[in-house]
CSV table of C-alpha atoms and ligand atoms in Angstrom, one decimal:
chain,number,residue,atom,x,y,z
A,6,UNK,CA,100.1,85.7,91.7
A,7,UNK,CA,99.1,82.3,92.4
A,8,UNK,CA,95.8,82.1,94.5
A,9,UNK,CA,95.9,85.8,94.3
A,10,UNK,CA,92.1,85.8,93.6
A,11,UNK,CA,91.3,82.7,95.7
A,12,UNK,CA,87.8,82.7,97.2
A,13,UNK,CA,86.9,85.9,94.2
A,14,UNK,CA,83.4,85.1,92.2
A,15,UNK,CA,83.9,87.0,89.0
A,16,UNK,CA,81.8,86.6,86.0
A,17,UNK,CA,83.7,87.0,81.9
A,18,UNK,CA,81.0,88.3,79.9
A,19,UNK,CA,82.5,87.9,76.4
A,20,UNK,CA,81.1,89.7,73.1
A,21,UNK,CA,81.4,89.5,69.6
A,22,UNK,CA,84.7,90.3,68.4
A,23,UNK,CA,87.3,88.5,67.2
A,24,UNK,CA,89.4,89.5,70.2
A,25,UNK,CA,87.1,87.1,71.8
A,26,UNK,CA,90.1,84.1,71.7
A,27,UNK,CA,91.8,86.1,74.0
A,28,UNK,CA,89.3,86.0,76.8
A,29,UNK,CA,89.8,82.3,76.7
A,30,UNK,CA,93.9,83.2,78.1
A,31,UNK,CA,92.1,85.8,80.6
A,32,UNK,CA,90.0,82.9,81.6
A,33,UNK,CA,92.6,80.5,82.3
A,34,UNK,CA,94.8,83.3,84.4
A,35,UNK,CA,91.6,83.9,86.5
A,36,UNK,CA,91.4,80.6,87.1
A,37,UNK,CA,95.1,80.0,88.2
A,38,UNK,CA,95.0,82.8,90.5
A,39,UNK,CA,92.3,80.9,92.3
A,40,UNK,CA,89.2,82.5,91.4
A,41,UNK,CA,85.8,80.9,90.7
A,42,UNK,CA,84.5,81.6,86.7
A,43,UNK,CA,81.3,82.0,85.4
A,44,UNK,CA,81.5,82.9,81.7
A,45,UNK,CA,78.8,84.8,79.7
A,46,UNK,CA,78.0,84.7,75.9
A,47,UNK,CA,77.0,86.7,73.6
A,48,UNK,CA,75.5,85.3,70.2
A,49,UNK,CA,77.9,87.2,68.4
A,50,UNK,CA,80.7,85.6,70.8
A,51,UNK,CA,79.3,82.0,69.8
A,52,UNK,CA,80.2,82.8,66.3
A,53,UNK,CA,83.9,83.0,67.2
A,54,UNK,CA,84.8,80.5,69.9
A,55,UNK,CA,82.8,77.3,70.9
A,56,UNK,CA,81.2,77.8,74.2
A,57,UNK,CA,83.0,74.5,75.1
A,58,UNK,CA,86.3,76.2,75.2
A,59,UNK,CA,85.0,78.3,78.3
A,60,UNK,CA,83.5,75.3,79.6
A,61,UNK,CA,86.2,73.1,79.9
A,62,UNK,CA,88.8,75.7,81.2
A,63,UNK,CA,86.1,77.0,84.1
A,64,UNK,CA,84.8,73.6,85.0
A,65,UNK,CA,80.9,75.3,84.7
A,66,UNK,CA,78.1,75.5,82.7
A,67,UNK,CA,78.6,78.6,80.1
A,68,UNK,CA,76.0,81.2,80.1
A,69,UNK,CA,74.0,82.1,76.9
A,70,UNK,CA,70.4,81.2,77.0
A,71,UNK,CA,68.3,84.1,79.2
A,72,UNK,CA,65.2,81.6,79.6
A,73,UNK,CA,66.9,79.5,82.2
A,74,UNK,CA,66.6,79.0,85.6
A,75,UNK,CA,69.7,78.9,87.9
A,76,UNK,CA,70.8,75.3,89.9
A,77,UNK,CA,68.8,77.0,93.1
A,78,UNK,CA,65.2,77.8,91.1
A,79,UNK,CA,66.6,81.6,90.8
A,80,UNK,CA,66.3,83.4,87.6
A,81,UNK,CA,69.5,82.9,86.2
A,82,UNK,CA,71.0,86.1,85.4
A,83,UNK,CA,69.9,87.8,88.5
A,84,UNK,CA,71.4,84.9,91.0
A,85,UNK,CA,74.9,84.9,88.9
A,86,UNK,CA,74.8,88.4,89.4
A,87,UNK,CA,74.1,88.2,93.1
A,88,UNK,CA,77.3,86.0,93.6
A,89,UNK,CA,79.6,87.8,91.8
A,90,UNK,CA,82.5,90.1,93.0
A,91,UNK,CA,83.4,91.6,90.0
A,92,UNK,CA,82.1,91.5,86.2
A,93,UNK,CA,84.7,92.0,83.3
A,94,UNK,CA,83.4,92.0,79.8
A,95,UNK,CA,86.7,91.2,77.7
A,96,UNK,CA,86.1,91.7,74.9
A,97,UNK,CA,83.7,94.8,75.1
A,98,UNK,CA,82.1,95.7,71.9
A,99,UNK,CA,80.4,98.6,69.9
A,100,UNK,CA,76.8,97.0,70.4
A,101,UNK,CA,77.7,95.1,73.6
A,102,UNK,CA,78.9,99.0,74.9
A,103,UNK,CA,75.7,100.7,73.4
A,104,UNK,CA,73.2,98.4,75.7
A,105,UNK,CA,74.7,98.4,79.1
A,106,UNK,CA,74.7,102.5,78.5
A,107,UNK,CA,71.1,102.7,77.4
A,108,UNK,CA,69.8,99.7,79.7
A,109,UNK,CA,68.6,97.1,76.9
A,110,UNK,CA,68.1,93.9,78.0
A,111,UNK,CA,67.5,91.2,75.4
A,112,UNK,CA,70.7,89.0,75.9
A,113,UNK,CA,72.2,87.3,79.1
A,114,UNK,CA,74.8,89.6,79.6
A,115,UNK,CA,72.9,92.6,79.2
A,116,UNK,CA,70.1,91.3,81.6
A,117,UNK,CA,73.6,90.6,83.7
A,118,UNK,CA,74.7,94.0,83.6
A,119,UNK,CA,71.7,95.6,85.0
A,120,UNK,CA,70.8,92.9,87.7
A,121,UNK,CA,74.3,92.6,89.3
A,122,UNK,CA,75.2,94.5,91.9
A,123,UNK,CA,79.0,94.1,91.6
A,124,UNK,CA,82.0,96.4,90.0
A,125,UNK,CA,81.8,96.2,86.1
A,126,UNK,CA,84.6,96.4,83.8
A,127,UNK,CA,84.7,96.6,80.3
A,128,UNK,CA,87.8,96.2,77.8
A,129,UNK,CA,86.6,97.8,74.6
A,130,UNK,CA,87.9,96.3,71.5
A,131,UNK,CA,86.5,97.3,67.8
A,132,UNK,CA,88.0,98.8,64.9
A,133,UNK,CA,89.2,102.3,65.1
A,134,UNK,CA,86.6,104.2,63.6
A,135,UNK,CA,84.1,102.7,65.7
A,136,UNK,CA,85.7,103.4,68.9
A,137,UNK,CA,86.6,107.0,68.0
A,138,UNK,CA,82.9,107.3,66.9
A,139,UNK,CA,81.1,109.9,68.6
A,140,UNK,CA,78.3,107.5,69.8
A,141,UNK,CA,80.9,104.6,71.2
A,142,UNK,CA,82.7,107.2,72.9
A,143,UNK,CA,79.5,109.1,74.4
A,144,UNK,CA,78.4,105.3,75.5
A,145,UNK,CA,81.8,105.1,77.0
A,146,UNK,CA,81.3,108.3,79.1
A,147,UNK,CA,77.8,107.5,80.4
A,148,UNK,CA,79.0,104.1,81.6
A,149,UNK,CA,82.2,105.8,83.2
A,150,UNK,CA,80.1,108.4,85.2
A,151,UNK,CA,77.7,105.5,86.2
A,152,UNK,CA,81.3,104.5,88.1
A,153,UNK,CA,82.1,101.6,85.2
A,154,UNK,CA,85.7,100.6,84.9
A,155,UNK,CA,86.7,101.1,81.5
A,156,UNK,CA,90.5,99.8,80.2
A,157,UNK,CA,91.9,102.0,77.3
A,158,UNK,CA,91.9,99.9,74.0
A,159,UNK,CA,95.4,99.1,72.9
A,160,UNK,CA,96.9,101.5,69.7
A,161,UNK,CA,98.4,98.5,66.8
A,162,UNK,CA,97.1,96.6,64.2
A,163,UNK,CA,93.4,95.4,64.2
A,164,UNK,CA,91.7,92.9,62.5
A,165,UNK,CA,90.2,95.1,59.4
A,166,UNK,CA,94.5,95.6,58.9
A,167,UNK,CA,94.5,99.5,59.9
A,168,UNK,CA,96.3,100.3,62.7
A,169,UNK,CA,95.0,102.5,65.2
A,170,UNK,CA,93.0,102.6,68.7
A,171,UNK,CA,91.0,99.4,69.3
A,172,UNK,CA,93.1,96.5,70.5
A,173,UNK,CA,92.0,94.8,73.4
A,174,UNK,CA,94.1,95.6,75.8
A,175,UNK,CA,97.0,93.4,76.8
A,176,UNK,CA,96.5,90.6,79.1
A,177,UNK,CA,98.8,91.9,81.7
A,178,UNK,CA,96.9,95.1,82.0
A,179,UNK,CA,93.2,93.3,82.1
A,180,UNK,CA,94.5,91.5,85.2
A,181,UNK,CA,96.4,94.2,86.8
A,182,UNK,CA,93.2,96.0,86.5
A,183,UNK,CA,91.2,92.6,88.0
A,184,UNK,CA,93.3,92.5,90.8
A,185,UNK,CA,93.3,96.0,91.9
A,186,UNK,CA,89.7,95.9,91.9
A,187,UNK,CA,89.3,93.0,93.8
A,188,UNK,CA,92.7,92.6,96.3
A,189,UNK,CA,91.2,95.7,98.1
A,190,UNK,CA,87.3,95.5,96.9
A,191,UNK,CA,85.3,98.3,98.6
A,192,UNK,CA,87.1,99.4,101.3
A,193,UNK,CA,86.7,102.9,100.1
A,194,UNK,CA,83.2,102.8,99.8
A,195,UNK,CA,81.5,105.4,101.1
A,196,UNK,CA,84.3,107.6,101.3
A,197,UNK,CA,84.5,110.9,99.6
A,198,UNK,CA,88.0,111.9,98.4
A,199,UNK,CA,89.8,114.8,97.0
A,200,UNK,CA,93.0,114.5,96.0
A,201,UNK,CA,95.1,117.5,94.4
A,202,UNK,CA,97.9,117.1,92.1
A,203,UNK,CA,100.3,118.3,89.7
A,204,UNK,CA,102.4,121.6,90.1
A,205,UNK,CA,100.9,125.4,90.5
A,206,UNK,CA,102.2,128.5,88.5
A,207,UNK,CA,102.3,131.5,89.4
A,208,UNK,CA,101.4,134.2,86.9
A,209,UNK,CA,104.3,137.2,86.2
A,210,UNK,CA,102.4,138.5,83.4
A,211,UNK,CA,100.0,136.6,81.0
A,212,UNK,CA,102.4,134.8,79.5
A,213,UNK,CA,105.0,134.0,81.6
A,214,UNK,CA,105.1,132.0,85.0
A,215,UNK,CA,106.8,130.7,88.4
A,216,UNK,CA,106.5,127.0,88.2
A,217,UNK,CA,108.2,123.6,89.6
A,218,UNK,CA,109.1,120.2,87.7
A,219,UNK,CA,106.1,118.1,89.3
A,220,UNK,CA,104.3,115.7,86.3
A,221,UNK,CA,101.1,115.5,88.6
A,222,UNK,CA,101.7,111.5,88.4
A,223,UNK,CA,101.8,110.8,92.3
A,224,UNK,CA,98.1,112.7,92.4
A,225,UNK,CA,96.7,110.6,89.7
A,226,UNK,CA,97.7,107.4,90.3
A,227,UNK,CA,96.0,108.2,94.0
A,228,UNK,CA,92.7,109.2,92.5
A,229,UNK,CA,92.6,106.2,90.5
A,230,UNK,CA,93.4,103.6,93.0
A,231,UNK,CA,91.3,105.6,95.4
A,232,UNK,CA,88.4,104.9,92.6
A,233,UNK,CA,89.4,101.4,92.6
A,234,UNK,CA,88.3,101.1,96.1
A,235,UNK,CA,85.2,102.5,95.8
A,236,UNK,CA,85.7,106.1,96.7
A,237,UNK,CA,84.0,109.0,95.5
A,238,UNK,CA,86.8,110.8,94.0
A,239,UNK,CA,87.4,114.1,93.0
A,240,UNK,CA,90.7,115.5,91.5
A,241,UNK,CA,91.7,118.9,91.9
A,242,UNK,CA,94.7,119.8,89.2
A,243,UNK,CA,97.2,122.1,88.8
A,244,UNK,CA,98.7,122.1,85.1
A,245,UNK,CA,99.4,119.0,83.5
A,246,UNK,CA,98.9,117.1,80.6
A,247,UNK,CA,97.6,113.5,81.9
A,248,UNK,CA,93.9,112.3,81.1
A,249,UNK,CA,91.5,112.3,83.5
A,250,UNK,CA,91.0,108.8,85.0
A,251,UNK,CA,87.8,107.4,83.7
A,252,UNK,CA,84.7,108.1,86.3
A,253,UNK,CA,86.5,110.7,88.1
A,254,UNK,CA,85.2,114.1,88.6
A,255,UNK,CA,88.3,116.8,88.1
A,256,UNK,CA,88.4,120.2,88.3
A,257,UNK,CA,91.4,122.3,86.4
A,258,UNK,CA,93.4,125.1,88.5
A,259,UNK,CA,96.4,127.2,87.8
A,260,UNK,CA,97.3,128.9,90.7
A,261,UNK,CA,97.9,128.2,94.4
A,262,UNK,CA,95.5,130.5,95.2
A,263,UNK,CA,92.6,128.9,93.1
A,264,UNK,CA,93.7,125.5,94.4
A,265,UNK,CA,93.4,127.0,97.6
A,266,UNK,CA,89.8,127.7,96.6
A,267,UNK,CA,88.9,124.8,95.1
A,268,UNK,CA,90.3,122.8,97.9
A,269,UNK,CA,88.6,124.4,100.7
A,270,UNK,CA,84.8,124.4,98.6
A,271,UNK,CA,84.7,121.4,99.0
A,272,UNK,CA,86.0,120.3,102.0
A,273,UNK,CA,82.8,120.2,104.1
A,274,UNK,CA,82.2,116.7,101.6
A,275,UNK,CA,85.2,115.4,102.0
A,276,UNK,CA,86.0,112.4,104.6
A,277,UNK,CA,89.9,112.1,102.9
A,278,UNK,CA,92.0,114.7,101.5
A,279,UNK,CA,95.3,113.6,100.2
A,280,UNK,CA,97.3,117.2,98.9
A,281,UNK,CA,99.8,115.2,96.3
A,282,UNK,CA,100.2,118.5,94.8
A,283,UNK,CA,103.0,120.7,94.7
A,284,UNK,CA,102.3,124.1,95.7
A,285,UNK,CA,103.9,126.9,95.4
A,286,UNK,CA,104.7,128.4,98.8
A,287,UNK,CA,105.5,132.0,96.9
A,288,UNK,CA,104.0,134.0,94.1
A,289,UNK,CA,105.2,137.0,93.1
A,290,UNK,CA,103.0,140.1,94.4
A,291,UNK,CA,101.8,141.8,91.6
A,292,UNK,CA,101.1,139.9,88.0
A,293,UNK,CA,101.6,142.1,84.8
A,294,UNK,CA,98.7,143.0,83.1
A,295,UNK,CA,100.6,143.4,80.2
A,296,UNK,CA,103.6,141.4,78.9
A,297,UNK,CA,106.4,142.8,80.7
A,298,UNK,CA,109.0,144.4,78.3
A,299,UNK,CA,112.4,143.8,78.7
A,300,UNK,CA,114.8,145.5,81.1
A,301,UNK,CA,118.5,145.4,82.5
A,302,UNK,CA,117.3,143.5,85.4
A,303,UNK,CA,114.3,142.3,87.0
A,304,UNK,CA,113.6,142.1,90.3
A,305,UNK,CA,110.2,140.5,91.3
A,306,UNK,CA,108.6,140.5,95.0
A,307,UNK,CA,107.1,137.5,96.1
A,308,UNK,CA,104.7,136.8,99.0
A,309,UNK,CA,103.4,133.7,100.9
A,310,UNK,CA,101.1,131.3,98.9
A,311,UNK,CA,98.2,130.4,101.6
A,312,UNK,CA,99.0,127.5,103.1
A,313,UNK,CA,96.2,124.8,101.9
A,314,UNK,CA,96.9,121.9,104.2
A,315,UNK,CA,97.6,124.1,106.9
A,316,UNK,CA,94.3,125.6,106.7
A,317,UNK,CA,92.4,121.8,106.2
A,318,UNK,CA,94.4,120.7,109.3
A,319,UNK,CA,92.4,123.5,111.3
A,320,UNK,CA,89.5,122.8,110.6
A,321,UNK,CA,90.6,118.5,110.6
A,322,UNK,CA,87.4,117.3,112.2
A,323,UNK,CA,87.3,113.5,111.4
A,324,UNK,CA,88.8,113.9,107.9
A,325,UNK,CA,91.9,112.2,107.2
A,326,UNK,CA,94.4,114.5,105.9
A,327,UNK,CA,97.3,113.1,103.9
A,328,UNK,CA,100.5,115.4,103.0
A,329,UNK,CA,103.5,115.0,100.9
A,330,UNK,CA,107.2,115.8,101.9
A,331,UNK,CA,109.3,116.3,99.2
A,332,UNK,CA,112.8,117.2,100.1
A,333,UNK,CA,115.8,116.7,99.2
A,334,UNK,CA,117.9,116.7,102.7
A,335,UNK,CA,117.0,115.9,106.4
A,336,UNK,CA,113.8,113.8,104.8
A,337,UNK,CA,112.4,111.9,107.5
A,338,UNK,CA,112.6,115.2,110.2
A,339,UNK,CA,111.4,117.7,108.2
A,340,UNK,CA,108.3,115.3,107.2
A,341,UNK,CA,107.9,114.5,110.9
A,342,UNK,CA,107.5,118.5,111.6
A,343,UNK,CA,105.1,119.2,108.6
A,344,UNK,CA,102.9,116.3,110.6
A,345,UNK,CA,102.6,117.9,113.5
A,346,UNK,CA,102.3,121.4,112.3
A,347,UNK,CA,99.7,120.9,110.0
A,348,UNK,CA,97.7,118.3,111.8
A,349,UNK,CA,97.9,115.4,109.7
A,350,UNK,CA,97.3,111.9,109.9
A,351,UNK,CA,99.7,110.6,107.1
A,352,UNK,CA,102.8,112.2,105.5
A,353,UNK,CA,104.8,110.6,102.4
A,354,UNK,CA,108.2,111.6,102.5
A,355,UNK,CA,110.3,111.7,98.9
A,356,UNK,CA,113.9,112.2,98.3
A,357,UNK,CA,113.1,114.3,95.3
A,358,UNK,CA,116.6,112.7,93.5
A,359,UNK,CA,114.6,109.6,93.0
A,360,UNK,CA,110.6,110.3,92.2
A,361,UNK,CA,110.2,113.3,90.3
A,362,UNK,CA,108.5,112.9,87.2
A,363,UNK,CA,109.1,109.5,86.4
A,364,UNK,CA,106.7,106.5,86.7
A,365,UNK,CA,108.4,105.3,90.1
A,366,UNK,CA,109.1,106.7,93.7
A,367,UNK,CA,110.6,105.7,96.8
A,368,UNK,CA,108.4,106.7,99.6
A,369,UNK,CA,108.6,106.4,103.3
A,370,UNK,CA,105.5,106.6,105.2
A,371,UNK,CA,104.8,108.5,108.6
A,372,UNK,CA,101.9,108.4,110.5
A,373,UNK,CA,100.4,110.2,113.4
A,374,UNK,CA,101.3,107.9,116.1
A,375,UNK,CA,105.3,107.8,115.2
A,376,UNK,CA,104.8,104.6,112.8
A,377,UNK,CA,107.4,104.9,109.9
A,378,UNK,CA,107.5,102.5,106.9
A,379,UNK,CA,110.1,102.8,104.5
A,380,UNK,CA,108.9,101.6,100.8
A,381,UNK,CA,111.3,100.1,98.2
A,382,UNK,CA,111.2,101.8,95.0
A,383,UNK,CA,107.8,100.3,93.6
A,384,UNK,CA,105.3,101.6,90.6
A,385,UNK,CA,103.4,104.9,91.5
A,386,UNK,CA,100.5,103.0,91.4
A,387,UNK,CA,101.9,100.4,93.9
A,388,UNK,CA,103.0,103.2,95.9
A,389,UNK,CA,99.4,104.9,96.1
A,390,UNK,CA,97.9,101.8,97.1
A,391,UNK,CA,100.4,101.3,99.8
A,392,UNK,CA,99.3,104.8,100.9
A,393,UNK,CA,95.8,103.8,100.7
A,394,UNK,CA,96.0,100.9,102.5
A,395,UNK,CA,97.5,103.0,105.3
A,396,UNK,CA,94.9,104.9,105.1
A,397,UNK,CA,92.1,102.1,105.6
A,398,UNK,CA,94.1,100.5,108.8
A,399,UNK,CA,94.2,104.2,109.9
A,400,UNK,CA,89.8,104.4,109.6
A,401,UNK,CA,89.3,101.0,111.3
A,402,UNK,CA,91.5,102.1,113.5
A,403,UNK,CA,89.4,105.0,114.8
A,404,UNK,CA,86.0,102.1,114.5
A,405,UNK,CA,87.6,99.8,116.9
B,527,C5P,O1,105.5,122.6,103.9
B,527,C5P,P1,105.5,121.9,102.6
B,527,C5P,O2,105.1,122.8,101.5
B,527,C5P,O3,106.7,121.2,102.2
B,527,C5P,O4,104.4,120.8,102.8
B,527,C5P,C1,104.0,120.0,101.7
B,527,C5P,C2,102.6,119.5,101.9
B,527,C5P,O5,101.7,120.7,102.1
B,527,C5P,C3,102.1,118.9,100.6
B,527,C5P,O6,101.1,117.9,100.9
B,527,C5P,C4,101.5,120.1,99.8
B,527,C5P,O7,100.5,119.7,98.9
B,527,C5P,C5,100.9,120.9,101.0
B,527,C5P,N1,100.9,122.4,100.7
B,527,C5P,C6,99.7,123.1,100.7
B,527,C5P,N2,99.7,124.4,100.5
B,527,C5P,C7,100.9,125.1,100.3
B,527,C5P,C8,102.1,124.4,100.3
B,527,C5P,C9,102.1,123.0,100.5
B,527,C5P,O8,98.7,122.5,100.9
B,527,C5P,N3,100.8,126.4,100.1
C-alpha cells in the first residue's frame, strides 16, 4: 500500500469525540501511503487531542481558526478546499453531522464542507442512542442523497460502556474506503448506471415460488464501487436481504417480468447497464390465485421469461451493456455465445462451484473484441472494480 495515495490532497476533518485519537493512526497511514494532509479541527476535537499531535505527524499547519487567510492571500477554508481530492471527517459526530446536512457554517470544517468541491466522507461515531436517533439518522440520509460517503459505525463497546452501534469504524475499513475513492477518483462521473441484482421468483400461487440460490452480492458490490467512481447509480433488485448502499437509488422487484420492466423504464437514462442478476429464464404459466391444495402430483407448465439483456442489446445504442455467465460447464464458450447473441460489450463468466453466495468469486472477463482475462479468486468488491475498470478502458476506448 505504500505510496498508494502518492500525489492525493486529502483533508481529515476531525470532531469532537473521544474516537478522535484514532484519527491520529488514520493520519499517519495517509501519510505512509504517500498522500499530502491537511488536518481540520473542531473545538470540541481540541478538547481531546492537542492540535500539535496532527501537526507533527502531517508536517502542516493544523486548521481551526476560520478568520485566517491561506499562505496564497486566499480565504482559507475555500483554498484548502479547492486543493483537495477527497475530505474524510473521522471522527463524524452528532453536531458535526447535523451542520454539513443543514448547511451551518460557524466552524472551519463546516465552512470546509460547503466550499469544497471534492468527495466527502464521514465516519460517524457517537453513542448508540444518538446514532439511532431519528434526527442523526435523517441527517445521515440527506447527506447520503446529496452523494456523501458515509462508513457504517462499528457495533461494540462505546465510551458511555453500553455496547451497541457507534464505534468508529475500524481503521482498515476507513482506508479501504479512502482508497477506493481515490485509486479510481471520477472516472465514472457523468455516467448513469443501472445495475440489477439478486435472484427473481416466480410466483406458483401467493405463497409459494420458483427461485435460484443467488445472494444478490455480485450486483451490490457493483453499484457500490460504481458509486465510488462517481456514477449515478441505480439498483434494480430482485429479493434479497442486503441494505441498500448509502446514496444509491434502488428499486425492489420480484419477478422477471417486473425486472424486465423496471429495466427497460429506464433505459433511455442509462449510459451502462450491468445485469448481475439472476433471472429466471422460465415461470410457470399460470400463478394460483389461491394457495394450491394438495394433490398426488403436480405438474406445472412453464414458459419463457423475456429475455432482458437480450432486449437492451437491441436497442444497444452507445450504452455499454455488461452480462454475467454463470455456468457450471463449458464456461468460457458458452459466455463467448451469450456475447455475441445478446450484443454486449463485457461478459463475466463464473464457475458457479466457486462464487455463489459467498463474499468471493473467481471471474474471467470477455470482452467484445476477443480479450479474455482470467481473475484469481479476489473479494467481490475487488472483483467489481476489476470489472469497472474494464469498463472505463472500454469508454476511452470508443474517445480515442
Ligand atoms: O443466457 P443467460 O441467462 O445465461 O445469460 C445471462 C445474462 O443474461 C445475465 O447477465 C442475466 O442477468 C441476463 N438475463 C436477462 N434476462 C433473462 C435471463 C438472463 O437479462 N431472462
Amino acid at each position: 500500500m505504500k505510496g498508494s495515495l502518492e500525489g492525493k490532497e486529502i483533508i481529515l476533518g476531525v470532531s469532537g469525540s473521544i474516537a478522535a485519537y484514532k484519527a491520529v493512526e488514520i493520519l499517519r497511514e495517509l501519510t505512509g501511503r504517500g498522500a499530502a494532509v491537511t488536518v481540520v479541527m473542531t473545538e470540541g476535537a481540541q478538547r481531546f487531542v492537542a492540535p500539535l499531535t496532527f501537526e507533527t505527524l502531517s508536517r502542516r499547519p493544523v486548521l481551526t481558526d476560520l478568520f485566517t487567510l491561506d499562505y496564497d492571500k486566499h480565504i482559507g477554508h475555500v483554498a484548502t478546499g479547492e486543493r483537495a481530492n477527497l475530505l474524510v471527517v473521522a471522527p463524524a459526530t452528532a453536531n458535526t453531522i447535523a451542520k454539513f446536512a443543514h448547511g451551518l457554517a460557524d466552524d472551519f470544517l463546516s465552512n470546509l464542507y460547503l466550499s469544497s468541491p471534492c468527495p466527502v466522507l464521514l465516519a460517524p461515531a457517537m453513542d448508540r442512542e444518538m446514532y439511532a436517533h431519528s434526527a442523526v439518522q435523517e441527517n445521515l440520509t440527506h447527506l447520503k442523497a446529496r452523494g456523501v460517503h458515509v462508513l457504517e459505525p462499528e457495533y461494540g463497546e462505546l465510551a458511555s460502556g453500553l455496547i451497541g452501534r457507534g464505534r468508529l469504524p475500524e481503521l482498515s475499513t476507513i482506508l479501504q474506503k479512502i482508497d477506493d475513492l481515490l485509486r479510481h477518483q471520477g472516472d465514472l462521473t457523468g455516467e448513469t448506471v443501472l445495475v440489477t441484482a439478486g435472484p427473481t421468483q416466480e410466483l406458483l400461487d401467493p405463497v409459494r415460488y420458483i427461485s435460484n440460490r443467488s445472494t444478490g452480492k455480485m450486483g451490490f458490490a457493483l453499484a457500490q464501487a460504481a458509486q465510488d467512481r462517481g456514477a449515478h447509480v441505480t439498483l434494480v433488485s430482485g429479493p434479497t436481504s442486503l441494505p441498500t448502499p448509502p446514496g444509491i437509488m434502488r428499486t425492489d422487484v420480484t419477478t422477471a417480468e417486473e425486472m424486465y420492466q423496471a429495466v427497460l423504464d429506464r433505459l433511455d437514462t442509462t449510459t451502462i447497464l450491468i445485469m448481475a442478476a439472476a433471472v429466471a429464464d422460465y415461470r410457470p404459466s399460470s400463478s394460483a390465485s389461491q394457495k394450491m391444495k394438495k394433490q398426488e402430483t403436480l405438474t406445472v407448465e412453464f414458459v419463457r421469461n423475456p429475455d432482458i439483456l437480450a432486449e437492451a442489446g437491441r436497442h444497444k445504442g452507445s450504452r455499454i451493456l455488461v452480462g454475467f455467465a454463470a455456468e457450471t460447464e463449458d464456461l468460457l464458450e458458452n459466455a463467448r455465445e451469450k456475447l455475441r447473441k445478446k450484443h454486449l460489450d463485457l461478459i463475466v463468466a463464473n464457475d458457479i462451484r466457486v462464487g455463489f453466495g459467498g463474499e468471493t468469486t473467481r471471474v474471467t472477463i470477455l470482452d467484445r473484441h476477443g480479450g479474455v482475462q482470467e481473475l484469481p479468486e479476489r473479494s467481490k468488491r475487488e472483483v467489481a472494480h476489476q470489472i469497472l475498470d474494464r469498463v472505463v478502458a472500454l469508454r476511452s476506448g470508443e474517445r480515442a
